[in-house]
PDB file of C-alpha atoms in Angstrom:
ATOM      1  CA  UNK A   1       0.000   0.000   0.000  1.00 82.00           C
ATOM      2  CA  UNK A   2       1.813   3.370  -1.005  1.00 87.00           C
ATOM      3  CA  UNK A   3       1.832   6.114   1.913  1.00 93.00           C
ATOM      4  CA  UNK A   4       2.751   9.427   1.166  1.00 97.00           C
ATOM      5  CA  UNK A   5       4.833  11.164   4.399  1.00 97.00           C
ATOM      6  CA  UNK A   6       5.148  14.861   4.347  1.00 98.00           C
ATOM      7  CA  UNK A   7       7.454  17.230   6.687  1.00 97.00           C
ATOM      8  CA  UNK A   8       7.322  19.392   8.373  1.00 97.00           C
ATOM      9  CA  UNK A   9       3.746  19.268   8.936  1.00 97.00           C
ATOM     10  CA  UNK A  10       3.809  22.798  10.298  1.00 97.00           C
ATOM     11  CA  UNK A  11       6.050  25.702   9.257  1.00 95.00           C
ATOM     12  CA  UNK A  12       6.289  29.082  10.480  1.00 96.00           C
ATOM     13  CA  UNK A  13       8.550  31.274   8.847  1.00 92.00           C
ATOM     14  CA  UNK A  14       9.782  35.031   8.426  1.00 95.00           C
ATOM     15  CA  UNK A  15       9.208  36.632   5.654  1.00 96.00           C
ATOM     16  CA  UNK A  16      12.388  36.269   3.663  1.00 96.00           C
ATOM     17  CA  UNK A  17      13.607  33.138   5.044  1.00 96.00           C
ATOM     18  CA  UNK A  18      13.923  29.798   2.712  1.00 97.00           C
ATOM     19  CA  UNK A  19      13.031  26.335   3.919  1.00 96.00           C
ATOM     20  CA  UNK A  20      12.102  23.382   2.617  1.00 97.00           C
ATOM     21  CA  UNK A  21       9.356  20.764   2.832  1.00 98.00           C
ATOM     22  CA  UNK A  22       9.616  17.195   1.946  1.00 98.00           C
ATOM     23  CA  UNK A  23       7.683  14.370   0.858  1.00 98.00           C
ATOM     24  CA  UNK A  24       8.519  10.605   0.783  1.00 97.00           C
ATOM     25  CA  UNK A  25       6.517   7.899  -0.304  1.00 96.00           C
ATOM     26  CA  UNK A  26       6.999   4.086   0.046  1.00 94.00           C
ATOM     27  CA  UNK A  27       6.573   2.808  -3.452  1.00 86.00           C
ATOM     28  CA  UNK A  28       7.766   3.068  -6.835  1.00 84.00           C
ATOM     29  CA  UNK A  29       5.863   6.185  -9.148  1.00 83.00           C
ATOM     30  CA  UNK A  30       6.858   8.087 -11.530  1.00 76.00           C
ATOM     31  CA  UNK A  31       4.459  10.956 -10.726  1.00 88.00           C
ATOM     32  CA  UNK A  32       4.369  13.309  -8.128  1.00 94.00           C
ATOM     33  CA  UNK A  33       2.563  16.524  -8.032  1.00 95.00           C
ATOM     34  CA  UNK A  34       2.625  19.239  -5.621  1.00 98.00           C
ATOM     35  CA  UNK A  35      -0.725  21.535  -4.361  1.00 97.00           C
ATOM     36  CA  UNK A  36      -1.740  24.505  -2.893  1.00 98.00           C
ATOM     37  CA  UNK A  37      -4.876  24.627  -0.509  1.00 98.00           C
ATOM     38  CA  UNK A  38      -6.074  28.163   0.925  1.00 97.00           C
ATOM     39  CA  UNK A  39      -8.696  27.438   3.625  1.00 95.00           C
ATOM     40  CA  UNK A  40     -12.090  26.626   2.778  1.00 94.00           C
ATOM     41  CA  UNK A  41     -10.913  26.310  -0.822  1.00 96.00           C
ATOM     42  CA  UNK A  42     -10.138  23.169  -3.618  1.00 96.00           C
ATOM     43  CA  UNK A  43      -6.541  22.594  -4.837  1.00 96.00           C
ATOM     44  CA  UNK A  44      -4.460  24.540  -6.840  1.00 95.00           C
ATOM     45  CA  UNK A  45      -1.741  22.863  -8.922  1.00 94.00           C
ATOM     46  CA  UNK A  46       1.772  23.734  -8.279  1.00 97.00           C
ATOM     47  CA  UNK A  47       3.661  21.176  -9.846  1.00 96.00           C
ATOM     48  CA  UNK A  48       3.731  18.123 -11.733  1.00 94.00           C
ATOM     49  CA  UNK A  49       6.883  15.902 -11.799  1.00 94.00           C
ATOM     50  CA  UNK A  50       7.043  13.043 -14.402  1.00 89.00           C
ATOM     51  CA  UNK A  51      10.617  12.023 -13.774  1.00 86.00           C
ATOM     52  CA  UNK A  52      13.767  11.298 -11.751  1.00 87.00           C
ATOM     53  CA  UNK A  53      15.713  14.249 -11.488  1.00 89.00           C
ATOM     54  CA  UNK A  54      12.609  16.948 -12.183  1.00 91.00           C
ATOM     55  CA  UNK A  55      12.902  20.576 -11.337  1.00 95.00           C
ATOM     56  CA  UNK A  56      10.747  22.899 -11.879  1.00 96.00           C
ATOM     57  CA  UNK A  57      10.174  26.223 -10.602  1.00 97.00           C
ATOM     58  CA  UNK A  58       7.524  28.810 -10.442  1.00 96.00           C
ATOM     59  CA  UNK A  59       8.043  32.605  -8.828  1.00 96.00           C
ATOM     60  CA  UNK A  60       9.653  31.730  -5.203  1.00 97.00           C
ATOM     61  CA  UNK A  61       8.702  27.569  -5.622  1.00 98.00           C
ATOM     62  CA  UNK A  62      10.937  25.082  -6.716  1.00 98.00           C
ATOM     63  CA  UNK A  63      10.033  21.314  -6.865  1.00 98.00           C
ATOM     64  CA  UNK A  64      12.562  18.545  -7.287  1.00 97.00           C
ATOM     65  CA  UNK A  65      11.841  14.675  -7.863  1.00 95.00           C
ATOM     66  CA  UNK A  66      14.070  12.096  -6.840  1.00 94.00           C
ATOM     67  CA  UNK A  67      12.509   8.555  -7.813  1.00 92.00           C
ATOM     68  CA  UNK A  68      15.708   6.052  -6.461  1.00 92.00           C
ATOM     69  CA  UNK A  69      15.073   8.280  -2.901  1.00 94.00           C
ATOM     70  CA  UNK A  70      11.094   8.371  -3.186  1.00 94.00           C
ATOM     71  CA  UNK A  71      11.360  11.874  -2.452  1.00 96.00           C
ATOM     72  CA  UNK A  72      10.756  15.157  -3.448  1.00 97.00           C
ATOM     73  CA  UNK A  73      11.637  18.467  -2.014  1.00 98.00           C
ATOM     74  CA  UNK A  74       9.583  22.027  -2.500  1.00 98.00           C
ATOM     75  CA  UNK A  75      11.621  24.545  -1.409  1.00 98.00           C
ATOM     76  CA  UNK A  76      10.720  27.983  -0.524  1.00 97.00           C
ATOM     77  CA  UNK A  77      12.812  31.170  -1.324  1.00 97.00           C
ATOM     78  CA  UNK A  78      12.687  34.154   0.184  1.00 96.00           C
ATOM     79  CA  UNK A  79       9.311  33.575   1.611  1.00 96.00           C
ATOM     80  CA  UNK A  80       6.363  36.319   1.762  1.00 96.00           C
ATOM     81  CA  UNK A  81       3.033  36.489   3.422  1.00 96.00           C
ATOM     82  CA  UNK A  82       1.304  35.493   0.460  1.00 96.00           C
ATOM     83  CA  UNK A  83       2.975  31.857   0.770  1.00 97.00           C
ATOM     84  CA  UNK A  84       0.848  30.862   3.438  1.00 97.00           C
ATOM     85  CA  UNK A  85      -1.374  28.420   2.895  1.00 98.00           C
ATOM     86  CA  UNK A  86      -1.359  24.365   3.389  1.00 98.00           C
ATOM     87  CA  UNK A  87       0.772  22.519   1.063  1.00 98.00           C
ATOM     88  CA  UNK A  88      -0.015  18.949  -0.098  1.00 98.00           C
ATOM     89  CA  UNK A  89       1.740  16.366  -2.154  1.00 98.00           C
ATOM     90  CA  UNK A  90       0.409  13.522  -3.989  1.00 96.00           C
ATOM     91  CA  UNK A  91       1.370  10.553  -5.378  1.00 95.00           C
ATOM     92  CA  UNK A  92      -0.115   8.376  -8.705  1.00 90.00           C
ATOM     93  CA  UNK A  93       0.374   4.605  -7.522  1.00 85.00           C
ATOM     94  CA  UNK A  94      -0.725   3.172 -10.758  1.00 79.00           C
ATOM     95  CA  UNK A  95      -1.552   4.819 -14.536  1.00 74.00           C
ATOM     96  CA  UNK A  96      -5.307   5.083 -13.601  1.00 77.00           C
ATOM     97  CA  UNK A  97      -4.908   8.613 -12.404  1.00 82.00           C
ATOM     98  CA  UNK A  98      -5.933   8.403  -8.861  1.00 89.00           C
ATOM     99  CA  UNK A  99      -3.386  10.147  -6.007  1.00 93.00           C
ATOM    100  CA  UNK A 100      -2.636   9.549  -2.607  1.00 95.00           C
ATOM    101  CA  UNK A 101      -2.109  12.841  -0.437  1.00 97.00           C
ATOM    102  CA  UNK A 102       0.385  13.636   2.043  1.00 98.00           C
ATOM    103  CA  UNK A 103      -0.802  15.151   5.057  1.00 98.00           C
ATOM    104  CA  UNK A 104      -0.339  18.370   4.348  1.00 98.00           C
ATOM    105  CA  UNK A 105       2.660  21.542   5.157  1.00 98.00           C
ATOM    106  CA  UNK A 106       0.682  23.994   6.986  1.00 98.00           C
ATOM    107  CA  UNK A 107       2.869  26.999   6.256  1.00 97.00           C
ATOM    108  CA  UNK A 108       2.811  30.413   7.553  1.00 97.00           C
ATOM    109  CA  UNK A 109       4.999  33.354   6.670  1.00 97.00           C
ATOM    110  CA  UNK A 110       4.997  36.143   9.438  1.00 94.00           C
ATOM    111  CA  UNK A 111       6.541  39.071   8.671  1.00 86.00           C
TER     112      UNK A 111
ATOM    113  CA  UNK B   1      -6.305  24.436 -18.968  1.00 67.00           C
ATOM    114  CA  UNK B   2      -9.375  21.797 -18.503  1.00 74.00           C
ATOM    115  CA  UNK B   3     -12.188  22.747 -15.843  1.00 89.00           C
ATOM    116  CA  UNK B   4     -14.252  20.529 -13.543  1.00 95.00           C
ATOM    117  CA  UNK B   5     -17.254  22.608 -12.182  1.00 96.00           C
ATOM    118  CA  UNK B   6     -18.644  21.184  -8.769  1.00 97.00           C
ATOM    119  CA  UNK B   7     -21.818  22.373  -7.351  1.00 97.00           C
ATOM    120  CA  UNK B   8     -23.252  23.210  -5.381  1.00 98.00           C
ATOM    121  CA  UNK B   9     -20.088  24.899  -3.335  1.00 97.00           C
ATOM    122  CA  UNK B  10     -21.963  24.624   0.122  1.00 98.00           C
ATOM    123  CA  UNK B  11     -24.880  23.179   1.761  1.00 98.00           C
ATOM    124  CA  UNK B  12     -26.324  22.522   5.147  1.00 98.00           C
ATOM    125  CA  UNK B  13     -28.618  20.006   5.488  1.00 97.00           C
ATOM    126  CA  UNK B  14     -30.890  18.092   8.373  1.00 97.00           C
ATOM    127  CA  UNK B  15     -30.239  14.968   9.667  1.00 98.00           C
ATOM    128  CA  UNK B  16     -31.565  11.884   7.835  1.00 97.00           C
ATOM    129  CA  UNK B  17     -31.621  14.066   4.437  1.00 98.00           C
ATOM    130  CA  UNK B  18     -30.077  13.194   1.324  1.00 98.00           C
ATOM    131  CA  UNK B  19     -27.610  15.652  -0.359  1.00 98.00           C
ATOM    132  CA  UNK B  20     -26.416  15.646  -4.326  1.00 98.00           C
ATOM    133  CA  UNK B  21     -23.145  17.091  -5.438  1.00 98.00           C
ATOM    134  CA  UNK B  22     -22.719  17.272  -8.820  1.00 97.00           C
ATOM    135  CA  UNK B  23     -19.004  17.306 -11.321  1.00 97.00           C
ATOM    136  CA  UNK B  24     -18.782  18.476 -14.768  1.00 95.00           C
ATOM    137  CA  UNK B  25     -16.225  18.474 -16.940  1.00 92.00           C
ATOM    138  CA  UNK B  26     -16.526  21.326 -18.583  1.00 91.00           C
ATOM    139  CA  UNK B  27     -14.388  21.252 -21.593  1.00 86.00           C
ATOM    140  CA  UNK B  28     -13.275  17.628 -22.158  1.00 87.00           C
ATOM    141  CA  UNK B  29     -14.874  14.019 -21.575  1.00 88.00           C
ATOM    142  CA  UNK B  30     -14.007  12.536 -18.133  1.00 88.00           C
ATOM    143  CA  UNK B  31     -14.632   9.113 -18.531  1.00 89.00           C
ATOM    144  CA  UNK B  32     -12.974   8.374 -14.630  1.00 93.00           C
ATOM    145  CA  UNK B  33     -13.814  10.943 -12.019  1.00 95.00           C
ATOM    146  CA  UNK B  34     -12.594  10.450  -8.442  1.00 96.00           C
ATOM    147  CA  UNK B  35     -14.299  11.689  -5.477  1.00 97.00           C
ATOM    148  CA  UNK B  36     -12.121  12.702  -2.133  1.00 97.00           C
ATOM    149  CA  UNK B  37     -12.988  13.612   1.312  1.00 98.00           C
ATOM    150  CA  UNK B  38     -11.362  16.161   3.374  1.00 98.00           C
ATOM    151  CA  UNK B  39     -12.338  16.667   7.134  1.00 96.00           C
ATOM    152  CA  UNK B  40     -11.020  20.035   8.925  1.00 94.00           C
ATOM    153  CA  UNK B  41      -7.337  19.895   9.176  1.00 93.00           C
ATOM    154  CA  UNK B  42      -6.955  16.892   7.374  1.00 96.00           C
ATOM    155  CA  UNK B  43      -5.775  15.430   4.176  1.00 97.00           C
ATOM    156  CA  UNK B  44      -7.762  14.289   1.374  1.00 97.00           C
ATOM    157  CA  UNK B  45      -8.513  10.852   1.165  1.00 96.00           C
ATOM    158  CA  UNK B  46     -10.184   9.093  -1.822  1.00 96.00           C
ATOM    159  CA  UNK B  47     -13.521   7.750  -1.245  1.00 97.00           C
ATOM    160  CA  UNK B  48     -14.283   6.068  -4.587  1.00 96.00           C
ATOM    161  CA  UNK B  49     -13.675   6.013  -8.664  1.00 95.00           C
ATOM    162  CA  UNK B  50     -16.509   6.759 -10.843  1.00 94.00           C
ATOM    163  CA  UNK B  51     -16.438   5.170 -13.972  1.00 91.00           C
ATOM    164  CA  UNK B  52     -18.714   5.991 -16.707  1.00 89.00           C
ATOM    165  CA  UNK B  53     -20.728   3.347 -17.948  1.00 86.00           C
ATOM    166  CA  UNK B  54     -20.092   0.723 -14.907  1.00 88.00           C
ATOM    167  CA  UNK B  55     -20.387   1.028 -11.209  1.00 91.00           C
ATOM    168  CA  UNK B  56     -18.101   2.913  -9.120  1.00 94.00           C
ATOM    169  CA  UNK B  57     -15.400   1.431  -7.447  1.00 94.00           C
ATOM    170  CA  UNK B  58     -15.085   2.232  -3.765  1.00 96.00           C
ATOM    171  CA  UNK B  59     -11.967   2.119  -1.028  1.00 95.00           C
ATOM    172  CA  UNK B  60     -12.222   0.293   1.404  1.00 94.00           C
ATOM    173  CA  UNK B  61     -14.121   1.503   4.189  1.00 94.00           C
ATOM    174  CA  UNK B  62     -16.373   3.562   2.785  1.00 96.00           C
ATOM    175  CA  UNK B  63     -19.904   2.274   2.223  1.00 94.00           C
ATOM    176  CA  UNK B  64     -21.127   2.308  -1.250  1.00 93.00           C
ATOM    177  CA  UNK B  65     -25.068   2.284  -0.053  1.00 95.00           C
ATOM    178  CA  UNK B  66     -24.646   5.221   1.819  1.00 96.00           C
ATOM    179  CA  UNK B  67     -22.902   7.476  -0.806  1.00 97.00           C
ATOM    180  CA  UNK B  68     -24.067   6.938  -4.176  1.00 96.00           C
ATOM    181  CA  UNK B  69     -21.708   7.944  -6.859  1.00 95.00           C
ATOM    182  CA  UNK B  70     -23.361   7.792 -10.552  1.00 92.00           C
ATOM    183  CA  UNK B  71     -21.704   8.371 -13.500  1.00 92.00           C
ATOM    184  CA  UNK B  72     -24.188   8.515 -16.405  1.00 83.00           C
ATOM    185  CA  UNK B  73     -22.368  10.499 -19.011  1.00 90.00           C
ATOM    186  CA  UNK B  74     -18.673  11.495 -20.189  1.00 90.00           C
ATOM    187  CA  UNK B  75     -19.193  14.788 -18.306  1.00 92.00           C
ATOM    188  CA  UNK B  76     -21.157  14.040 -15.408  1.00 94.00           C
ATOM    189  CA  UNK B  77     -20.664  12.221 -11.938  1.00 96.00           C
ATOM    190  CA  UNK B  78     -22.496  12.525  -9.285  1.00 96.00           C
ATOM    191  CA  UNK B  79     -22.178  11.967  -5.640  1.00 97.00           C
ATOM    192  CA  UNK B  80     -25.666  11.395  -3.334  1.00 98.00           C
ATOM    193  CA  UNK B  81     -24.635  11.167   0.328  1.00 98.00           C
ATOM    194  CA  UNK B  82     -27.623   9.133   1.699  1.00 97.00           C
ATOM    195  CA  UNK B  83     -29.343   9.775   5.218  1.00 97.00           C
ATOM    196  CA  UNK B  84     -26.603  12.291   6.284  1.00 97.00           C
ATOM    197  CA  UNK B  85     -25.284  12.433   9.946  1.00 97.00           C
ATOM    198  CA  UNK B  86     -23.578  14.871  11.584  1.00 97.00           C
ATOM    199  CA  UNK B  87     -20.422  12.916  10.935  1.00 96.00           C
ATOM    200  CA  UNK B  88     -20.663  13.249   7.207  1.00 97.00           C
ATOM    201  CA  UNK B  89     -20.036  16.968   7.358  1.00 97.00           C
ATOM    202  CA  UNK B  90     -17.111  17.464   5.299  1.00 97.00           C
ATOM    203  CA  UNK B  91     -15.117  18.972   2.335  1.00 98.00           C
ATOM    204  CA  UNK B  92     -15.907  16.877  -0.802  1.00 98.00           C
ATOM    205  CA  UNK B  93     -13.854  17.512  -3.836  1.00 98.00           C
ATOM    206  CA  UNK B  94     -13.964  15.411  -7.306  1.00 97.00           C
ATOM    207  CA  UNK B  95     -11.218  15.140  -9.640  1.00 96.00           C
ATOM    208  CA  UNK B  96     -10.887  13.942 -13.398  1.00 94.00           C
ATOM    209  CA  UNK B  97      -7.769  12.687 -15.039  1.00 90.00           C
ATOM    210  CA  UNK B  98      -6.307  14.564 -18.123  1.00 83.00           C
ATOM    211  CA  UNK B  99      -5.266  13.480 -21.011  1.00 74.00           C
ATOM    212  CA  UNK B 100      -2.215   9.975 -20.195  1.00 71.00           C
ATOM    213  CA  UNK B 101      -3.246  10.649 -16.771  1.00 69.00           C
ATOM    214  CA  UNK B 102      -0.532  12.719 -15.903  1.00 78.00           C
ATOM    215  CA  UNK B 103      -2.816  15.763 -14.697  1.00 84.00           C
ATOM    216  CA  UNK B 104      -5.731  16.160 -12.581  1.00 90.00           C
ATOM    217  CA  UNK B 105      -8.314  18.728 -12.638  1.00 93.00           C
ATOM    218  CA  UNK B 106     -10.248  19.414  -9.025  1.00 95.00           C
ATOM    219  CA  UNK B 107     -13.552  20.511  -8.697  1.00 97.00           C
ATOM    220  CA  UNK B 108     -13.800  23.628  -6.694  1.00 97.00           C
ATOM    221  CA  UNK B 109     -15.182  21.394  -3.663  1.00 97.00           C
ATOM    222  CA  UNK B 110     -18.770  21.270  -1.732  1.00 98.00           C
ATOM    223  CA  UNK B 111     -18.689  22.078   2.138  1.00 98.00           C
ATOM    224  CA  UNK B 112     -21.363  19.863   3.558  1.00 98.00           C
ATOM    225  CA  UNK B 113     -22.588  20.450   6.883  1.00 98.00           C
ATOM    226  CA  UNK B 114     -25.181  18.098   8.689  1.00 98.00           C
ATOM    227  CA  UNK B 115     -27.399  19.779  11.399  1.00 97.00           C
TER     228      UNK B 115
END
């Protein structure tokens, strides 16, 4: 059964600090995605990572896959209040589209 | 990009009542649709896997009698949560695949609350 392992699960930061937030997950996929969650709201894609050794970044987000480690990294740069928000990661066990969540980076930037 | 429209976006019903949430897909045939549950503070976790044509496929521990999931066209699914308790208030979101199933499009999610 794949589980999906996120850390930290909460994160409070200073504006302008970086961190990171990782994900493992016990079995073999080749896709990973990363989402956004404001609260009360539905997802909003981030990322999607199709292979070992993706990277891909958007504004002050960058997303890395490692398939051999089962792990993938989003890390934050320079963070600003607008960051906050829960984080989630998701796995695809199989090619029939389904994920299975992490349980979710609550972040919060502070100035 | 594709769009899956969920309605409605929140209801509150009585006890013992049946609630409908309803996907579209608004722009592109979703022949799978997934439906997810997400309680306050919580990740989401997959309740079931419409299919359309056949029945839906639920995970284990959720029971398929008391939430309904019909899938009767290429851009419809439904969900009917049946009798509703108190315990069923949640966040419900439904999904489709893209195109090689290497995306996934999310409704914009239904806050039930039971009363």
């Amino acid at each position: 059964e794949l589980k999906v392992e996120q850390n930290p699960l909460f994160l409070s930061m200073q504006e302008g600090k970086n961190y990171t937030i990782y994900c493992n997950y016990s079995t073999t996929s080749d896709r990973l995605y990363w989402y956004r969650q404001d609260p009360g709201k539905s997802l909003e894609s981030l990322f999607v990572l199709l292979s070992n050794g993706a990277v891909k970044q958007e504004g002050r987000l960058m997303a890395s896959l490692d398939t051999k480690a089962r792990l993938s990294t989003l890390h934050i740069t320079a963070a600003v209040h607008d960051l906050s928000a829960t984080y989630f990661c998701a796995v695809a066990p199989n090619q029939g589209g389904k994920l299975i969540f992490g349980q979710g980076t609550e972040l919060s930037v502070k100035p | 990009g594709a769009v899956v429209s969920q309605h409605p976006s929140r209801v509150i019903c009585k006890s013992g009542t049946s609630v409908k949430i309803e996907c579209r897909s608004l722009d592109f045939q979703a022949t799978t649709m997934f439906w997810y549950r997400q309680f306050p503070k919580q990740s989401l976790m997959l309740m079931a896997t419409s299919n359309e044509g056949s029945k839906a496929t639920y995970e284990q521990g959720v029971e398929k009698d008391k939430f309904l999931i019909n899938h009767a066209s290429l851009t419809l699914s439904t969900l009917t949560v049946t009798s509703a308790h108190p315990e069923d208030s949640s966040f419900y979101i439904c999904s489709a695949p893209g195109l090689l199933n290497t995306e996934a499009f999310f409704g914009q999610g239904t806050r039930l609350t039971v009363v």
